[in-house]
């Protein structure tokens, strides 16, 4: 049984047995992984504080054939984001990100782009970036990576530009103008297209984006989360605490 290694971000962990933990990771080159950390709840165990949520770690593990659960041998902390959990709203937001990643990705999907997105957002929050802006940034890129972000610039039916925004189509795969919309339930304001254009040419650095007002960000949140809930087919548990 060879020892493997990968760079990964801890999404969450839970207790199992008397002394062990099951840990869910998102790795740079292997996507979603689950492993058992034996003895991780014993005092002075070899994992130390490396299994805290959102820790960036170098992970060493064994993989048994026909078993989904890896056996973790060692986990070296590269970068900690544990201080972010002192703020309740930030803590809930990070749980929400972890939940989205775990729910949307089948095990072993190789999604280095998601790994880099999450890491850059964590670093931007740590540097004092706006939690609201960075949350919208994460949601929008996350939808985009999954191919679930419709074209907000033109009406899905008549292809006219939408300077005044429009309404989400019933299948959430496009936006319709006032004349074409069959249902006017989920309104999309024009600020969203501006945000997406900005996002595509901006890194999530801390001081960017202060030019979006709280009202604009709230409207953007509503639309992005409507899309996420539609495709997830349920409400993420952690989102409840952010309302
Ligand atoms: Zn139209």
mmCIF file of C-alpha atoms and ligand atoms in Angstrom:
data_model
loop_
_atom_site.group_PDB
_atom_site.id
_atom_site.type_symbol
_atom_site.label_atom_id
_atom_site.label_comp_id
_atom_site.label_asym_id
_atom_site.label_seq_id
_atom_site.Cartn_x
_atom_site.Cartn_y
_atom_site.Cartn_z
ATOM 1 C CA UNK A 1 0.000 0.000 0.000
ATOM 2 C CA UNK A 2 1.966 3.069 -1.196
ATOM 3 C CA UNK A 3 1.907 6.392 0.654
ATOM 4 C CA UNK A 4 0.315 9.142 -1.460
ATOM 5 C CA UNK A 5 0.357 12.880 -0.945
ATOM 6 C CA UNK A 6 -1.588 15.930 -2.029
ATOM 7 C CA UNK A 7 -2.192 19.566 -1.139
ATOM 8 C CA UNK A 8 -5.688 20.070 0.253
ATOM 9 C CA UNK A 9 -8.053 22.360 2.142
ATOM 10 C CA UNK A 10 -9.987 20.863 5.062
ATOM 11 C CA UNK A 11 -13.736 21.367 4.509
ATOM 12 C CA UNK A 12 -15.029 19.778 7.711
ATOM 13 C CA UNK A 13 -14.506 16.909 10.113
ATOM 14 C CA UNK A 14 -16.617 14.858 12.467
ATOM 15 C CA UNK A 15 -15.934 12.450 15.306
ATOM 16 C CA UNK A 16 -16.082 8.720 14.860
ATOM 17 C CA UNK A 17 -15.390 6.018 17.444
ATOM 18 C CA UNK A 18 -13.623 7.000 20.660
ATOM 19 C CA UNK A 19 -10.547 8.712 19.318
ATOM 20 C CA UNK A 20 -10.835 9.163 15.567
ATOM 21 C CA UNK A 21 -12.078 11.741 13.121
ATOM 22 C CA UNK A 22 -13.379 11.563 9.586
ATOM 23 C CA UNK A 23 -12.094 14.526 7.601
ATOM 24 C CA UNK A 24 -13.474 15.865 4.300
ATOM 25 C CA UNK A 25 -10.902 17.649 2.110
ATOM 26 C CA UNK A 26 -10.854 19.426 -1.194
ATOM 27 C CA UNK A 27 -7.526 18.681 -2.820
ATOM 28 C CA UNK A 28 -5.724 20.563 -5.556
ATOM 29 C CA UNK A 29 -5.319 17.586 -7.882
ATOM 30 C CA UNK A 30 -7.851 14.973 -6.762
ATOM 31 C CA UNK A 31 -10.958 16.956 -5.882
ATOM 32 C CA UNK A 32 -13.078 15.849 -2.950
ATOM 33 C CA UNK A 33 -11.492 13.305 -0.581
ATOM 34 C CA UNK A 34 -12.608 11.711 2.680
ATOM 35 C CA UNK A 35 -10.203 10.136 5.108
ATOM 36 C CA UNK A 36 -9.994 8.719 8.590
ATOM 37 C CA UNK A 37 -7.530 10.335 10.984
ATOM 38 C CA UNK A 38 -6.892 7.653 13.603
ATOM 39 C CA UNK A 39 -6.235 8.961 17.082
ATOM 40 C CA UNK A 40 -6.918 12.574 16.015
ATOM 41 C CA UNK A 41 -8.840 13.243 19.244
ATOM 42 C CA UNK A 42 -6.074 12.027 21.552
ATOM 43 C CA UNK A 43 -4.044 14.689 23.350
ATOM 44 C CA UNK A 44 -0.793 15.482 21.591
ATOM 45 C CA UNK A 45 -1.783 13.525 18.472
ATOM 46 C CA UNK A 46 0.305 13.706 15.301
ATOM 47 C CA UNK A 47 -2.250 15.800 13.410
ATOM 48 C CA UNK A 48 -2.034 18.738 15.831
ATOM 49 C CA UNK A 49 -4.202 21.650 14.680
ATOM 50 C CA UNK A 50 -3.882 20.799 10.991
ATOM 51 C CA UNK A 51 -7.408 19.373 10.716
ATOM 52 C CA UNK A 52 -9.231 22.591 11.663
ATOM 53 C CA UNK A 53 -11.699 23.740 8.980
ATOM 54 C CA UNK A 54 -10.197 25.596 5.992
ATOM 55 C CA UNK A 55 -6.626 24.672 6.953
ATOM 56 C CA UNK A 56 -4.373 24.392 3.920
ATOM 57 C CA UNK A 57 -2.375 21.208 4.437
ATOM 58 C CA UNK A 58 0.027 18.790 2.850
ATOM 59 C CA UNK A 59 -1.727 15.473 3.266
ATOM 60 C CA UNK A 60 -0.108 12.023 3.361
ATOM 61 C CA UNK A 61 -2.438 9.055 3.035
ATOM 62 C CA UNK A 62 -2.933 5.428 2.116
ATOM 63 C CA UNK A 63 -5.668 4.314 -0.192
ATOM 64 C CA UNK A 64 -7.219 0.889 0.020
ATOM 65 C CA UNK A 65 -8.726 -0.611 -3.101
ATOM 66 C CA UNK A 66 -12.493 -0.521 -3.296
ATOM 67 C CA UNK A 67 -12.708 1.744 -0.268
ATOM 68 C CA UNK A 68 -13.909 5.334 -0.440
ATOM 69 C CA UNK A 69 -12.301 6.277 2.822
ATOM 70 C CA UNK A 70 -8.588 7.063 2.820
ATOM 71 C CA UNK A 71 -6.374 6.388 5.827
ATOM 72 C CA UNK A 72 -4.566 9.569 6.783
ATOM 73 C CA UNK A 73 -0.995 9.089 7.837
ATOM 74 C CA UNK A 74 0.093 12.668 8.420
ATOM 75 C CA UNK A 75 -1.122 16.206 7.774
ATOM 76 C CA UNK A 76 1.292 19.153 7.747
ATOM 77 C CA UNK A 77 -0.198 22.610 8.188
ATOM 78 C CA UNK A 78 0.825 25.005 5.396
ATOM 79 C CA UNK A 79 -1.538 27.899 6.140
ATOM 80 C CA UNK A 80 -4.175 28.310 8.834
ATOM 81 C CA UNK A 81 -7.418 30.245 8.501
ATOM 82 C CA UNK A 82 -8.644 29.336 11.948
ATOM 83 C CA UNK A 83 -8.591 32.956 13.159
ATOM 84 C CA UNK A 84 -11.429 33.679 10.694
ATOM 85 C CA UNK A 85 -13.731 31.483 12.809
ATOM 86 C CA UNK A 86 -13.701 34.021 15.643
ATOM 87 C CA UNK A 87 -16.220 36.052 13.676
ATOM 88 C CA UNK A 88 -19.612 34.304 13.631
ATOM 89 C CA UNK A 89 -20.739 35.614 10.238
ATOM 90 C CA UNK A 90 -17.433 34.705 8.620
ATOM 91 C CA UNK A 91 -17.573 31.251 10.218
ATOM 92 C CA UNK A 92 -21.072 30.646 8.804
ATOM 93 C CA UNK A 93 -19.986 31.908 5.377
ATOM 94 C CA UNK A 94 -17.036 29.497 5.301
ATOM 95 C CA UNK A 95 -19.315 26.591 6.294
ATOM 96 C CA UNK A 96 -21.601 27.620 3.437
ATOM 97 C CA UNK A 97 -18.699 27.557 0.920
ATOM 98 C CA UNK A 98 -17.613 24.132 2.217
ATOM 99 C CA UNK A 99 -21.157 22.823 1.917
ATOM 100 C CA UNK A 100 -21.519 24.064 -1.678
ATOM 101 C CA UNK A 101 -18.246 22.432 -2.709
ATOM 102 C CA UNK A 102 -19.159 19.141 -1.055
ATOM 103 C CA UNK A 103 -22.704 19.088 -2.467
ATOM 104 C CA UNK A 104 -21.833 20.066 -6.035
ATOM 105 C CA UNK A 105 -18.770 17.948 -6.648
ATOM 106 C CA UNK A 106 -18.849 14.250 -7.183
ATOM 107 C CA UNK A 107 -16.024 12.500 -5.402
ATOM 108 C CA UNK A 108 -12.709 12.712 -7.284
ATOM 109 C CA UNK A 109 -13.719 15.377 -9.769
ATOM 110 C CA UNK A 110 -10.450 17.142 -10.534
ATOM 111 C CA UNK A 111 -11.220 20.761 -10.099
ATOM 112 C CA UNK A 112 -8.050 22.698 -9.505
ATOM 113 C CA UNK A 113 -9.881 25.886 -10.457
ATOM 114 C CA UNK A 114 -12.260 25.465 -7.495
ATOM 115 C CA UNK A 115 -9.308 24.818 -5.206
ATOM 116 C CA UNK A 116 -7.621 28.031 -6.358
ATOM 117 C CA UNK A 117 -10.888 29.985 -6.068
ATOM 118 C CA UNK A 118 -11.447 28.873 -2.473
ATOM 119 C CA UNK A 119 -7.848 29.559 -1.467
ATOM 120 C CA UNK A 120 -7.817 33.038 -3.008
ATOM 121 C CA UNK A 121 -11.116 33.919 -1.294
ATOM 122 C CA UNK A 122 -9.814 32.675 2.082
ATOM 123 C CA UNK A 123 -6.688 34.805 1.719
ATOM 124 C CA UNK A 124 -8.701 37.868 0.681
ATOM 125 C CA UNK A 125 -11.002 37.510 3.728
ATOM 126 C CA UNK A 126 -7.930 37.127 5.951
ATOM 127 C CA UNK A 127 -6.537 40.350 4.518
ATOM 128 C CA UNK A 128 -9.693 42.192 5.547
ATOM 129 C CA UNK A 129 -11.660 42.107 2.287
ATOM 130 C CA UNK A 130 -15.417 42.702 2.332
ATOM 131 C CA UNK A 131 -17.232 39.501 3.294
ATOM 132 C CA UNK A 132 -20.284 40.489 1.227
ATOM 133 C CA UNK A 133 -18.311 41.204 -1.941
ATOM 134 C CA UNK A 134 -16.166 38.087 -1.562
ATOM 135 C CA UNK A 135 -19.212 35.877 -0.904
ATOM 136 C CA UNK A 136 -20.833 37.089 -4.127
ATOM 137 C CA UNK A 137 -17.528 36.614 -5.910
ATOM 138 C CA UNK A 138 -17.330 33.013 -4.702
ATOM 139 C CA UNK A 139 -20.960 32.238 -5.597
ATOM 140 C CA UNK A 140 -20.730 33.742 -9.077
ATOM 141 C CA UNK A 141 -17.457 31.980 -9.974
ATOM 142 C CA UNK A 142 -18.735 28.768 -8.453
ATOM 143 C CA UNK A 143 -21.834 28.871 -10.699
ATOM 144 C CA UNK A 144 -19.674 29.816 -13.687
ATOM 145 C CA UNK A 145 -17.255 26.893 -13.125
ATOM 146 C CA UNK A 146 -20.208 24.527 -12.893
ATOM 147 C CA UNK A 147 -21.696 25.894 -16.129
ATOM 148 C CA UNK A 148 -24.749 27.212 -14.260
ATOM 149 C CA UNK A 149 -24.352 30.939 -14.780
ATOM 150 C CA UNK A 150 -26.722 32.192 -17.512
ATOM 151 C CA UNK A 151 -25.954 35.064 -19.883
ATOM 152 C CA UNK A 152 -27.290 38.140 -18.105
ATOM 153 C CA UNK A 153 -26.503 40.547 -20.931
ATOM 154 C CA UNK A 154 -29.154 39.530 -23.474
ATOM 155 C CA UNK A 155 -32.741 38.287 -23.444
ATOM 156 C CA UNK A 156 -32.789 34.513 -23.847
ATOM 157 C CA UNK A 157 -35.668 34.700 -26.359
ATOM 158 C CA UNK A 158 -35.369 37.870 -28.468
ATOM 159 C CA UNK A 159 -31.590 38.407 -27.898
ATOM 160 C CA UNK A 160 -32.097 42.111 -27.140
ATOM 161 C CA UNK A 161 -29.594 43.631 -24.699
ATOM 162 C CA UNK A 162 -30.921 44.053 -21.138
ATOM 163 C CA UNK A 163 -29.817 47.491 -19.895
ATOM 164 C CA UNK A 164 -32.708 47.455 -17.397
ATOM 165 C CA UNK A 165 -32.156 43.830 -16.321
ATOM 166 C CA UNK A 166 -34.930 41.249 -16.707
ATOM 167 C CA UNK A 167 -36.413 38.103 -15.158
ATOM 168 C CA UNK A 168 -34.906 34.666 -14.639
ATOM 169 C CA UNK A 169 -36.429 32.030 -16.922
ATOM 170 C CA UNK A 170 -38.385 29.204 -15.195
ATOM 171 C CA UNK A 171 -35.506 26.743 -15.862
ATOM 172 C CA UNK A 172 -32.968 29.289 -14.564
ATOM 173 C CA UNK A 173 -30.916 28.928 -17.738
ATOM 174 C CA UNK A 174 -31.420 32.452 -19.042
ATOM 175 C CA UNK A 175 -32.840 35.908 -18.468
ATOM 176 C CA UNK A 176 -35.814 37.354 -20.352
ATOM 177 C CA UNK A 177 -36.805 40.940 -21.112
ATOM 178 C CA UNK A 178 -40.119 42.386 -19.892
ATOM 179 C CA UNK A 179 -41.831 41.571 -23.220
ATOM 180 C CA UNK A 180 -40.637 37.926 -23.389
ATOM 181 C CA UNK A 181 -40.754 36.857 -19.723
ATOM 182 C CA UNK A 182 -43.442 34.214 -19.175
ATOM 183 C CA UNK A 183 -43.166 34.620 -15.423
ATOM 184 C CA UNK A 184 -42.004 37.715 -13.596
ATOM 185 C CA UNK A 185 -40.954 36.074 -10.357
ATOM 186 C CA UNK A 186 -37.191 36.463 -9.951
ATOM 187 C CA UNK A 187 -36.114 39.882 -11.087
ATOM 188 C CA UNK A 188 -32.512 40.436 -12.173
ATOM 189 C CA UNK A 189 -31.245 43.982 -11.745
ATOM 190 C CA UNK A 190 -28.687 45.442 -14.169
ATOM 191 C CA UNK A 191 -26.045 45.614 -11.398
ATOM 192 C CA UNK A 192 -25.460 41.874 -11.724
ATOM 193 C CA UNK A 193 -24.094 42.073 -15.279
ATOM 194 C CA UNK A 194 -21.799 44.905 -14.129
ATOM 195 C CA UNK A 195 -20.617 42.807 -11.165
ATOM 196 C CA UNK A 196 -19.913 39.759 -13.365
ATOM 197 C CA UNK A 197 -17.966 41.817 -15.904
ATOM 198 C CA UNK A 198 -15.915 43.295 -13.051
ATOM 199 C CA UNK A 199 -15.394 39.890 -11.436
ATOM 200 C CA UNK A 200 -14.031 38.335 -14.621
ATOM 201 C CA UNK A 201 -11.179 40.809 -14.781
ATOM 202 C CA UNK A 202 -10.476 41.247 -11.063
ATOM 203 C CA UNK A 203 -8.635 39.071 -8.572
ATOM 204 C CA UNK A 204 -10.385 38.791 -5.192
ATOM 205 C CA UNK A 205 -7.941 41.217 -3.575
ATOM 206 C CA UNK A 206 -9.114 42.871 -0.419
ATOM 207 C CA UNK A 207 -9.681 46.462 -1.437
ATOM 208 C CA UNK A 208 -11.275 45.955 -4.841
ATOM 209 C CA UNK A 209 -14.982 46.442 -5.408
ATOM 210 C CA UNK A 210 -15.937 49.014 -2.842
ATOM 211 C CA UNK A 211 -17.890 50.686 -5.654
ATOM 212 C CA UNK A 212 -20.814 48.254 -5.306
ATOM 213 C CA UNK A 213 -23.466 49.607 -2.956
ATOM 214 C CA UNK A 214 -25.065 47.513 -0.205
ATOM 215 C CA UNK A 215 -28.372 47.541 -2.180
ATOM 216 C CA UNK A 216 -26.663 46.352 -5.360
ATOM 217 C CA UNK A 217 -24.867 43.576 -3.482
ATOM 218 C CA UNK A 218 -28.130 42.491 -1.850
ATOM 219 C CA UNK A 219 -29.872 42.235 -5.256
ATOM 220 C CA UNK A 220 -26.871 40.291 -6.625
ATOM 221 C CA UNK A 221 -27.009 37.951 -3.604
ATOM 222 C CA UNK A 222 -30.690 37.227 -4.190
ATOM 223 C CA UNK A 223 -30.206 36.274 -7.839
ATOM 224 C CA UNK A 224 -27.080 34.159 -7.280
ATOM 225 C CA UNK A 225 -28.610 32.295 -4.336
ATOM 226 C CA UNK A 226 -31.860 31.716 -6.272
ATOM 227 C CA UNK A 227 -29.739 29.970 -8.926
ATOM 228 C CA UNK A 228 -27.761 27.989 -6.342
ATOM 229 C CA UNK A 229 -30.876 26.798 -4.496
ATOM 230 C CA UNK A 230 -32.563 25.846 -7.768
ATOM 231 C CA UNK A 231 -29.641 23.662 -8.883
ATOM 232 C CA UNK A 232 -28.895 22.236 -5.455
ATOM 233 C CA UNK A 233 -32.620 21.430 -5.096
ATOM 234 C CA UNK A 234 -32.443 22.307 -1.409
ATOM 235 C CA UNK A 235 -31.285 25.074 0.866
ATOM 236 C CA UNK A 236 -27.717 24.694 2.186
ATOM 237 C CA UNK A 237 -27.930 24.163 5.962
ATOM 238 C CA UNK A 238 -25.350 26.850 6.715
ATOM 239 C CA UNK A 239 -27.187 29.459 4.636
ATOM 240 C CA UNK A 240 -29.958 29.502 7.205
ATOM 241 C CA UNK A 241 -27.573 31.193 9.675
ATOM 242 C CA UNK A 242 -26.679 33.927 7.208
ATOM 243 C CA UNK A 243 -30.217 35.160 6.704
HETATM 244 ZN ZN1 LIG B 1 -36.973 39.465 -25.070
#
